[in-house]
């Protein structure tokens, strides 16, 4: 695991402009149901991934614009990830989730006797992370429900993502070695991929023609590229200076 990890102290003052990024995602994907799958490997910045996951849970309304609805996590760090996430959210003020579908899903999970983590505020649960169930088992896509699956290999990870009933518009993939991420990018049908980041400014992508088959551009912090893979035009964003291959 990387020793050069972000700490919660480093992240606590980071400005997270959900409203602005939501508008960009909705424009880029032309959908108010654009959901994201997170893939987290052992050799990754767990603290940063936990931070982004916590921002999804913090306000269930953010689910309308590309929030993380499913998490695939390498088996050996599953418990660490869950514990860190719970610790972070203990200190957060969590918004109510009064969505009728969420209330129904909570009852379904009780009947299924699912293994869950409930994220509560003073008025009750506002989000639930559920182990080893797909969204289709819980009805239609529900704000506040995050499914969690553990994997051991890339092949297993890809198979688990494809089992989900949601069509993910975005993926955020966390690994020190980009070659692992590109294996997933080749296999998945998402159109937008973040590597070791999430909810980054999409303006450099939007400034290019959507019919362009491939291009590369950068700003002061991030690398952007677009290319066609298996007939799908895919866009990738990652921080400049991160490791491409070992």
PDB file of C-alpha atoms in Angstrom:
ATOM      1  CA  UNK A   1       0.000   0.000   0.000  1.00  0.00           C
ATOM      2  CA  UNK A   2       1.258   3.453  -0.778  1.00  0.00           C
ATOM      3  CA  UNK A   3       2.916   5.350   2.067  1.00  0.00           C
ATOM      4  CA  UNK A   4       2.233   8.683   0.375  1.00  0.00           C
ATOM      5  CA  UNK A   5      -1.418   8.913   1.339  1.00  0.00           C
ATOM      6  CA  UNK A   6      -3.665  11.871   1.956  1.00  0.00           C
ATOM      7  CA  UNK A   7      -4.745  12.407   5.552  1.00  0.00           C
ATOM      8  CA  UNK A   8      -8.193  13.511   6.670  1.00  0.00           C
ATOM      9  CA  UNK A   9      -6.635  16.740   7.942  1.00  0.00           C
ATOM     10  CA  UNK A  10      -5.408  17.496   4.416  1.00  0.00           C
ATOM     11  CA  UNK A  11      -8.878  16.926   2.982  1.00  0.00           C
ATOM     12  CA  UNK A  12     -11.098  18.663   5.526  1.00  0.00           C
ATOM     13  CA  UNK A  13     -10.764  22.121   3.999  1.00  0.00           C
ATOM     14  CA  UNK A  14     -10.929  21.005   0.371  1.00  0.00           C
ATOM     15  CA  UNK A  15     -13.679  22.864  -1.501  1.00  0.00           C
ATOM     16  CA  UNK A  16     -16.096  20.347  -2.990  1.00  0.00           C
ATOM     17  CA  UNK A  17     -18.386  22.248  -5.330  1.00  0.00           C
ATOM     18  CA  UNK A  18     -20.998  19.558  -5.982  1.00  0.00           C
ATOM     19  CA  UNK A  19     -23.479  21.897  -7.676  1.00  0.00           C
ATOM     20  CA  UNK A  20     -20.961  23.104 -10.260  1.00  0.00           C
ATOM     21  CA  UNK A  21     -19.631  19.635 -11.067  1.00  0.00           C
ATOM     22  CA  UNK A  22     -23.146  18.196 -11.220  1.00  0.00           C
ATOM     23  CA  UNK A  23     -24.027  20.638 -13.981  1.00  0.00           C
ATOM     24  CA  UNK A  24     -20.949  19.543 -15.919  1.00  0.00           C
ATOM     25  CA  UNK A  25     -21.700  15.830 -15.523  1.00  0.00           C
ATOM     26  CA  UNK A  26     -25.334  16.271 -16.524  1.00  0.00           C
ATOM     27  CA  UNK A  27     -24.266  18.192 -19.618  1.00  0.00           C
ATOM     28  CA  UNK A  28     -21.560  15.679 -20.481  1.00  0.00           C
ATOM     29  CA  UNK A  29     -23.811  12.652 -19.991  1.00  0.00           C
ATOM     30  CA  UNK A  30     -27.235  14.198 -20.808  1.00  0.00           C
ATOM     31  CA  UNK A  31     -28.834  12.240 -17.964  1.00  0.00           C
ATOM     32  CA  UNK A  32     -30.142  13.007 -14.487  1.00  0.00           C
ATOM     33  CA  UNK A  33     -29.520   9.373 -13.524  1.00  0.00           C
ATOM     34  CA  UNK A  34     -25.826   9.277 -14.358  1.00  0.00           C
ATOM     35  CA  UNK A  35     -24.317   6.968 -11.734  1.00  0.00           C
ATOM     36  CA  UNK A  36     -20.712   6.098 -10.921  1.00  0.00           C
ATOM     37  CA  UNK A  37     -18.931   2.877  -9.997  1.00  0.00           C
ATOM     38  CA  UNK A  38     -15.855   3.137  -7.748  1.00  0.00           C
ATOM     39  CA  UNK A  39     -13.068   0.535  -8.017  1.00  0.00           C
ATOM     40  CA  UNK A  40     -10.520   0.519  -5.214  1.00  0.00           C
ATOM     41  CA  UNK A  41      -7.375  -1.622  -5.248  1.00  0.00           C
ATOM     42  CA  UNK A  42      -5.043  -2.414  -2.354  1.00  0.00           C
ATOM     43  CA  UNK A  43      -2.279  -0.237  -3.788  1.00  0.00           C
ATOM     44  CA  UNK A  44      -4.191   3.019  -3.823  1.00  0.00           C
ATOM     45  CA  UNK A  45      -4.856   6.151  -1.821  1.00  0.00           C
ATOM     46  CA  UNK A  46      -7.604   4.811   0.426  1.00  0.00           C
ATOM     47  CA  UNK A  47      -8.019   8.090   2.315  1.00  0.00           C
ATOM     48  CA  UNK A  48      -8.770  10.037  -0.847  1.00  0.00           C
ATOM     49  CA  UNK A  49     -11.220   7.384  -2.080  1.00  0.00           C
ATOM     50  CA  UNK A  50     -12.970   7.367   1.308  1.00  0.00           C
ATOM     51  CA  UNK A  51     -13.259  11.150   1.147  1.00  0.00           C
ATOM     52  CA  UNK A  52     -15.050  11.060  -2.203  1.00  0.00           C
ATOM     53  CA  UNK A  53     -17.295   8.217  -1.067  1.00  0.00           C
ATOM     54  CA  UNK A  54     -18.212  10.179   2.055  1.00  0.00           C
ATOM     55  CA  UNK A  55     -19.231  13.208  -0.021  1.00  0.00           C
ATOM     56  CA  UNK A  56     -21.677  11.021  -1.952  1.00  0.00           C
ATOM     57  CA  UNK A  57     -23.242   9.799   1.298  1.00  0.00           C
ATOM     58  CA  UNK A  58     -23.216  13.176   3.008  1.00  0.00           C
ATOM     59  CA  UNK A  59     -25.993  14.547   0.824  1.00  0.00           C
ATOM     60  CA  UNK A  60     -28.309  11.993  -0.834  1.00  0.00           C
ATOM     61  CA  UNK A  61     -29.505  14.669  -3.268  1.00  0.00           C
ATOM     62  CA  UNK A  62     -26.081  14.429  -4.917  1.00  0.00           C
ATOM     63  CA  UNK A  63     -27.101  10.994  -6.214  1.00  0.00           C
ATOM     64  CA  UNK A  64     -28.917  12.712  -9.067  1.00  0.00           C
ATOM     65  CA  UNK A  65     -25.680  13.783 -10.712  1.00  0.00           C
ATOM     66  CA  UNK A  66     -23.111  11.047 -10.978  1.00  0.00           C
ATOM     67  CA  UNK A  67     -22.680   9.980  -7.378  1.00  0.00           C
ATOM     68  CA  UNK A  68     -21.099   6.643  -6.480  1.00  0.00           C
ATOM     69  CA  UNK A  69     -23.812   3.968  -6.456  1.00  0.00           C
ATOM     70  CA  UNK A  70     -21.608   0.834  -6.439  1.00  0.00           C
ATOM     71  CA  UNK A  71     -18.173   0.125  -4.945  1.00  0.00           C
ATOM     72  CA  UNK A  72     -15.831  -2.693  -6.009  1.00  0.00           C
ATOM     73  CA  UNK A  73     -13.033  -3.124  -3.503  1.00  0.00           C
ATOM     74  CA  UNK A  74     -10.076  -5.496  -3.355  1.00  0.00           C
ATOM     75  CA  UNK A  75     -10.929  -8.047  -0.694  1.00  0.00           C
ATOM     76  CA  UNK A  76      -7.866  -7.475   1.486  1.00  0.00           C
ATOM     77  CA  UNK A  77      -8.792  -3.817   2.195  1.00  0.00           C
ATOM     78  CA  UNK A  78     -12.569  -4.124   2.422  1.00  0.00           C
ATOM     79  CA  UNK A  79     -12.738  -3.915   6.218  1.00  0.00           C
ATOM     80  CA  UNK A  80     -10.216  -1.051   6.343  1.00  0.00           C
ATOM     81  CA  UNK A  81     -12.240   0.935   3.816  1.00  0.00           C
ATOM     82  CA  UNK A  82     -15.524   0.414   5.678  1.00  0.00           C
ATOM     83  CA  UNK A  83     -14.021   1.407   9.016  1.00  0.00           C
ATOM     84  CA  UNK A  84     -12.397   4.549   7.622  1.00  0.00           C
ATOM     85  CA  UNK A  85     -15.662   5.559   5.957  1.00  0.00           C
ATOM     86  CA  UNK A  86     -17.629   5.140   9.178  1.00  0.00           C
ATOM     87  CA  UNK A  87     -15.038   7.144  11.130  1.00  0.00           C
ATOM     88  CA  UNK A  88     -15.149  10.035   8.662  1.00  0.00           C
ATOM     89  CA  UNK A  89     -18.937  10.249   8.596  1.00  0.00           C
ATOM     90  CA  UNK A  90     -19.246  10.273  12.397  1.00  0.00           C
ATOM     91  CA  UNK A  91     -18.072  13.883  12.333  1.00  0.00           C
ATOM     92  CA  UNK A  92     -20.254  15.045   9.406  1.00  0.00           C
ATOM     93  CA  UNK A  93     -23.647  16.726   9.416  1.00  0.00           C
ATOM     94  CA  UNK A  94     -25.772  14.461   7.227  1.00  0.00           C
ATOM     95  CA  UNK A  95     -28.809  15.663   5.277  1.00  0.00           C
ATOM     96  CA  UNK A  96     -32.174  13.891   5.587  1.00  0.00           C
ATOM     97  CA  UNK A  97     -33.189  11.386   2.924  1.00  0.00           C
ATOM     98  CA  UNK A  98     -36.973  11.501   2.588  1.00  0.00           C
ATOM     99  CA  UNK A  99     -37.089   9.776  -0.790  1.00  0.00           C
ATOM    100  CA  UNK A 100     -40.038   7.315  -0.809  1.00  0.00           C
ATOM    101  CA  UNK A 101     -38.033   4.749  -2.800  1.00  0.00           C
ATOM    102  CA  UNK A 102     -35.266   4.865  -0.192  1.00  0.00           C
ATOM    103  CA  UNK A 103     -37.721   4.149   2.625  1.00  0.00           C
ATOM    104  CA  UNK A 104     -39.061   1.161   0.659  1.00  0.00           C
ATOM    105  CA  UNK A 105     -35.532  -0.095  -0.047  1.00  0.00           C
ATOM    106  CA  UNK A 106     -34.704   0.043   3.673  1.00  0.00           C
ATOM    107  CA  UNK A 107     -37.636  -2.281   4.367  1.00  0.00           C
ATOM    108  CA  UNK A 108     -36.543  -4.610   1.552  1.00  0.00           C
ATOM    109  CA  UNK A 109     -33.066  -4.860   3.045  1.00  0.00           C
ATOM    110  CA  UNK A 110     -34.512  -5.814   6.425  1.00  0.00           C
ATOM    111  CA  UNK A 111     -36.541  -8.606   4.821  1.00  0.00           C
ATOM    112  CA  UNK A 112     -33.496  -9.823   2.899  1.00  0.00           C
ATOM    113  CA  UNK A 113     -31.444  -9.799   6.124  1.00  0.00           C
ATOM    114  CA  UNK A 114     -28.660  -8.132   4.181  1.00  0.00           C
ATOM    115  CA  UNK A 115     -25.316  -7.245   5.725  1.00  0.00           C
ATOM    116  CA  UNK A 116     -25.390  -3.445   5.762  1.00  0.00           C
ATOM    117  CA  UNK A 117     -23.790  -0.318   7.153  1.00  0.00           C
ATOM    118  CA  UNK A 118     -26.378   2.321   8.019  1.00  0.00           C
ATOM    119  CA  UNK A 119     -25.333   5.968   7.883  1.00  0.00           C
ATOM    120  CA  UNK A 120     -27.695   7.855  10.159  1.00  0.00           C
ATOM    121  CA  UNK A 121     -28.474  11.376  11.276  1.00  0.00           C
ATOM    122  CA  UNK A 122     -30.751  12.309  14.181  1.00  0.00           C
ATOM    123  CA  UNK A 123     -33.828  11.409  12.105  1.00  0.00           C
ATOM    124  CA  UNK A 124     -32.721   7.931  11.063  1.00  0.00           C
ATOM    125  CA  UNK A 125     -30.829   6.364   8.117  1.00  0.00           C
ATOM    126  CA  UNK A 126     -29.951   8.633   5.194  1.00  0.00           C
ATOM    127  CA  UNK A 127     -27.809   6.139   3.251  1.00  0.00           C
ATOM    128  CA  UNK A 128     -27.042   2.435   3.391  1.00  0.00           C
ATOM    129  CA  UNK A 129     -24.085   0.454   2.065  1.00  0.00           C
ATOM    130  CA  UNK A 130     -25.057  -3.164   1.404  1.00  0.00           C
ATOM    131  CA  UNK A 131     -22.717  -6.132   0.881  1.00  0.00           C
ATOM    132  CA  UNK A 132     -23.052  -8.611  -1.977  1.00  0.00           C
ATOM    133  CA  UNK A 133     -26.391  -7.458  -3.389  1.00  0.00           C
ATOM    134  CA  UNK A 134     -26.990  -5.813  -6.761  1.00  0.00           C
ATOM    135  CA  UNK A 135     -29.298  -2.858  -7.279  1.00  0.00           C
ATOM    136  CA  UNK A 136     -31.775  -5.016  -9.162  1.00  0.00           C
ATOM    137  CA  UNK A 137     -32.442  -6.969  -5.940  1.00  0.00           C
ATOM    138  CA  UNK A 138     -33.595  -3.747  -4.282  1.00  0.00           C
ATOM    139  CA  UNK A 139     -35.922  -2.415  -6.969  1.00  0.00           C
ATOM    140  CA  UNK A 140     -35.205   0.479  -9.298  1.00  0.00           C
ATOM    141  CA  UNK A 141     -32.228   2.747  -8.672  1.00  0.00           C
ATOM    142  CA  UNK A 142     -32.618   4.347  -5.249  1.00  0.00           C
ATOM    143  CA  UNK A 143     -30.986   7.501  -3.894  1.00  0.00           C
ATOM    144  CA  UNK A 144     -28.954   6.572  -0.830  1.00  0.00           C
ATOM    145  CA  UNK A 145     -28.300   2.882  -1.548  1.00  0.00           C
ATOM    146  CA  UNK A 146     -24.698   1.895  -2.331  1.00  0.00           C
ATOM    147  CA  UNK A 147     -23.876  -1.702  -3.211  1.00  0.00           C
ATOM    148  CA  UNK A 148     -20.478  -3.086  -2.171  1.00  0.00           C
ATOM    149  CA  UNK A 149     -18.658  -6.055  -3.726  1.00  0.00           C
ATOM    150  CA  UNK A 150     -15.233  -7.514  -2.889  1.00  0.00           C
ATOM    151  CA  UNK A 151     -12.947  -8.898  -5.608  1.00  0.00           C
ATOM    152  CA  UNK A 152      -9.569 -10.620  -5.871  1.00  0.00           C
ATOM    153  CA  UNK A 153      -8.669 -10.210  -9.559  1.00  0.00           C
ATOM    154  CA  UNK A 154      -9.372  -7.758 -12.382  1.00  0.00           C
ATOM    155  CA  UNK A 155     -11.401 -10.433 -14.167  1.00  0.00           C
ATOM    156  CA  UNK A 156     -13.619 -10.946 -11.134  1.00  0.00           C
ATOM    157  CA  UNK A 157     -14.007  -7.177 -10.697  1.00  0.00           C
ATOM    158  CA  UNK A 158     -15.170  -6.726 -14.290  1.00  0.00           C
ATOM    159  CA  UNK A 159     -17.650  -9.607 -13.970  1.00  0.00           C
ATOM    160  CA  UNK A 160     -19.139  -8.124 -10.784  1.00  0.00           C
ATOM    161  CA  UNK A 161     -19.592  -4.706 -12.394  1.00  0.00           C
ATOM    162  CA  UNK A 162     -21.332  -6.270 -15.375  1.00  0.00           C
ATOM    163  CA  UNK A 163     -23.732  -8.089 -13.030  1.00  0.00           C
ATOM    164  CA  UNK A 164     -25.067  -4.755 -11.763  1.00  0.00           C
ATOM    165  CA  UNK A 165     -28.333  -3.638 -13.378  1.00  0.00           C
ATOM    166  CA  UNK A 166     -27.240   0.006 -13.474  1.00  0.00           C
ATOM    167  CA  UNK A 167     -25.589   1.388 -16.592  1.00  0.00           C
ATOM    168  CA  UNK A 168     -22.751   3.395 -15.110  1.00  0.00           C
ATOM    169  CA  UNK A 169     -21.944   6.623 -16.910  1.00  0.00           C
ATOM    170  CA  UNK A 170     -18.730   7.136 -14.928  1.00  0.00           C
ATOM    171  CA  UNK A 171     -16.077   5.075 -13.181  1.00  0.00           C
ATOM    172  CA  UNK A 172     -13.522   6.238 -10.633  1.00  0.00           C
ATOM    173  CA  UNK A 173     -10.606   3.783 -10.414  1.00  0.00           C
ATOM    174  CA  UNK A 174      -7.970   3.901  -7.690  1.00  0.00           C
ATOM    175  CA  UNK A 175      -4.602   2.199  -8.187  1.00  0.00           C
ATOM    176  CA  UNK A 176      -0.986   3.414  -8.142  1.00  0.00           C
ATOM    177  CA  UNK A 177      -0.328   1.669 -11.464  1.00  0.00           C
ATOM    178  CA  UNK A 178      -2.421   2.999 -14.348  1.00  0.00           C
ATOM    179  CA  UNK A 179      -2.074  -0.209 -16.331  1.00  0.00           C
ATOM    180  CA  UNK A 180      -4.552  -1.875 -13.963  1.00  0.00           C
ATOM    181  CA  UNK A 181      -7.018   0.946 -14.583  1.00  0.00           C
ATOM    182  CA  UNK A 182      -6.652   0.692 -18.362  1.00  0.00           C
ATOM    183  CA  UNK A 183      -7.514  -3.020 -18.205  1.00  0.00           C
ATOM    184  CA  UNK A 184     -10.852  -2.035 -16.677  1.00  0.00           C
ATOM    185  CA  UNK A 185     -11.366   0.858 -19.077  1.00  0.00           C
ATOM    186  CA  UNK A 186     -11.015  -1.492 -22.048  1.00  0.00           C
ATOM    187  CA  UNK A 187     -13.612  -3.906 -20.619  1.00  0.00           C
ATOM    188  CA  UNK A 188     -16.286  -1.500 -19.335  1.00  0.00           C
ATOM    189  CA  UNK A 189     -18.819   0.549 -21.294  1.00  0.00           C
ATOM    190  CA  UNK A 190     -18.665   3.733 -19.191  1.00  0.00           C
ATOM    191  CA  UNK A 191     -17.955   6.886 -21.157  1.00  0.00           C
ATOM    192  CA  UNK A 192     -16.093   8.810 -18.453  1.00  0.00           C
ATOM    193  CA  UNK A 193     -13.243   7.409 -16.343  1.00  0.00           C
ATOM    194  CA  UNK A 194     -11.421   9.090 -13.473  1.00  0.00           C
ATOM    195  CA  UNK A 195      -8.132   7.524 -12.357  1.00  0.00           C
ATOM    196  CA  UNK A 196      -7.080   8.439  -8.800  1.00  0.00           C
ATOM    197  CA  UNK A 197      -9.501  11.359  -8.757  1.00  0.00           C
ATOM    198  CA  UNK A 198     -13.207  12.139  -8.995  1.00  0.00           C
ATOM    199  CA  UNK A 199     -15.527  14.993  -9.986  1.00  0.00           C
ATOM    200  CA  UNK A 200     -12.856  16.974 -11.778  1.00  0.00           C
ATOM    201  CA  UNK A 201     -13.576  19.959 -14.014  1.00  0.00           C
ATOM    202  CA  UNK A 202     -14.817  18.578 -17.346  1.00  0.00           C
ATOM    203  CA  UNK A 203     -14.471  21.797 -19.333  1.00  0.00           C
ATOM    204  CA  UNK A 204     -11.386  20.591 -21.287  1.00  0.00           C
ATOM    205  CA  UNK A 205     -13.456  17.631 -22.530  1.00  0.00           C
ATOM    206  CA  UNK A 206     -16.518  19.686 -23.370  1.00  0.00           C
ATOM    207  CA  UNK A 207     -14.416  22.136 -25.365  1.00  0.00           C
ATOM    208  CA  UNK A 208     -13.659  19.381 -27.887  1.00  0.00           C
ATOM    209  CA  UNK A 209     -16.069  18.131 -30.515  1.00  0.00           C
ATOM    210  CA  UNK A 210     -17.999  15.057 -29.286  1.00  0.00           C
ATOM    211  CA  UNK A 211     -17.396  13.443 -32.674  1.00  0.00           C
ATOM    212  CA  UNK A 212     -13.617  13.566 -32.267  1.00  0.00           C
ATOM    213  CA  UNK A 213     -12.229  10.039 -32.189  1.00  0.00           C
ATOM    214  CA  UNK A 214      -9.146  10.758 -30.113  1.00  0.00           C
ATOM    215  CA  UNK A 215      -7.291  13.645 -28.539  1.00  0.00           C
ATOM    216  CA  UNK A 216      -5.145  14.518 -25.541  1.00  0.00           C
ATOM    217  CA  UNK A 217      -5.087  17.758 -23.585  1.00  0.00           C
ATOM    218  CA  UNK A 218      -3.906  18.977 -20.175  1.00  0.00           C
ATOM    219  CA  UNK A 219      -4.437  21.788 -17.755  1.00  0.00           C
ATOM    220  CA  UNK A 220      -2.158  22.728 -14.871  1.00  0.00           C
ATOM    221  CA  UNK A 221      -3.152  19.678 -12.808  1.00  0.00           C
ATOM    222  CA  UNK A 222      -4.838  17.003 -14.925  1.00  0.00           C
ATOM    223  CA  UNK A 223      -4.337  14.935 -18.074  1.00  0.00           C
ATOM    224  CA  UNK A 224      -7.394  14.444 -20.301  1.00  0.00           C
ATOM    225  CA  UNK A 225      -7.654  11.982 -23.168  1.00  0.00           C
ATOM    226  CA  UNK A 226     -10.394  10.577 -25.359  1.00  0.00           C
ATOM    227  CA  UNK A 227     -10.314   7.560 -27.660  1.00  0.00           C
ATOM    228  CA  UNK A 228     -12.604   4.921 -29.132  1.00  0.00           C
ATOM    229  CA  UNK A 229     -12.558   1.493 -27.483  1.00  0.00           C
ATOM    230  CA  UNK A 230     -14.821  -1.320 -28.689  1.00  0.00           C
ATOM    231  CA  UNK A 231     -16.975   1.205 -30.494  1.00  0.00           C
ATOM    232  CA  UNK A 232     -17.420   3.437 -27.412  1.00  0.00           C
ATOM    233  CA  UNK A 233     -15.931   6.941 -27.208  1.00  0.00           C
ATOM    234  CA  UNK A 234     -14.267   7.014 -23.774  1.00  0.00           C
ATOM    235  CA  UNK A 235     -12.758   9.931 -21.876  1.00  0.00           C
ATOM    236  CA  UNK A 236     -10.129   9.544 -19.160  1.00  0.00           C
ATOM    237  CA  UNK A 237      -8.873  11.995 -16.542  1.00  0.00           C
ATOM    238  CA  UNK A 238      -5.964  11.546 -14.152  1.00  0.00           C
ATOM    239  CA  UNK A 239      -3.616  13.787 -12.131  1.00  0.00           C
ATOM    240  CA  UNK A 240      -0.421  14.808 -13.904  1.00  0.00           C
ATOM    241  CA  UNK A 241       2.614  13.054 -12.445  1.00  0.00           C
ATOM    242  CA  UNK A 242       0.899   9.866 -11.293  1.00  0.00           C
ATOM    243  CA  UNK A 243       2.350   6.477 -12.165  1.00  0.00           C
ATOM    244  CA  UNK A 244       1.398   5.033 -15.548  1.00  0.00           C
ATOM    245  CA  UNK A 245       3.199   1.701 -15.229  1.00  0.00           C
ATOM    246  CA  UNK A 246       5.736   0.011 -13.006  1.00  0.00           C
TER     247      UNK A 246
END
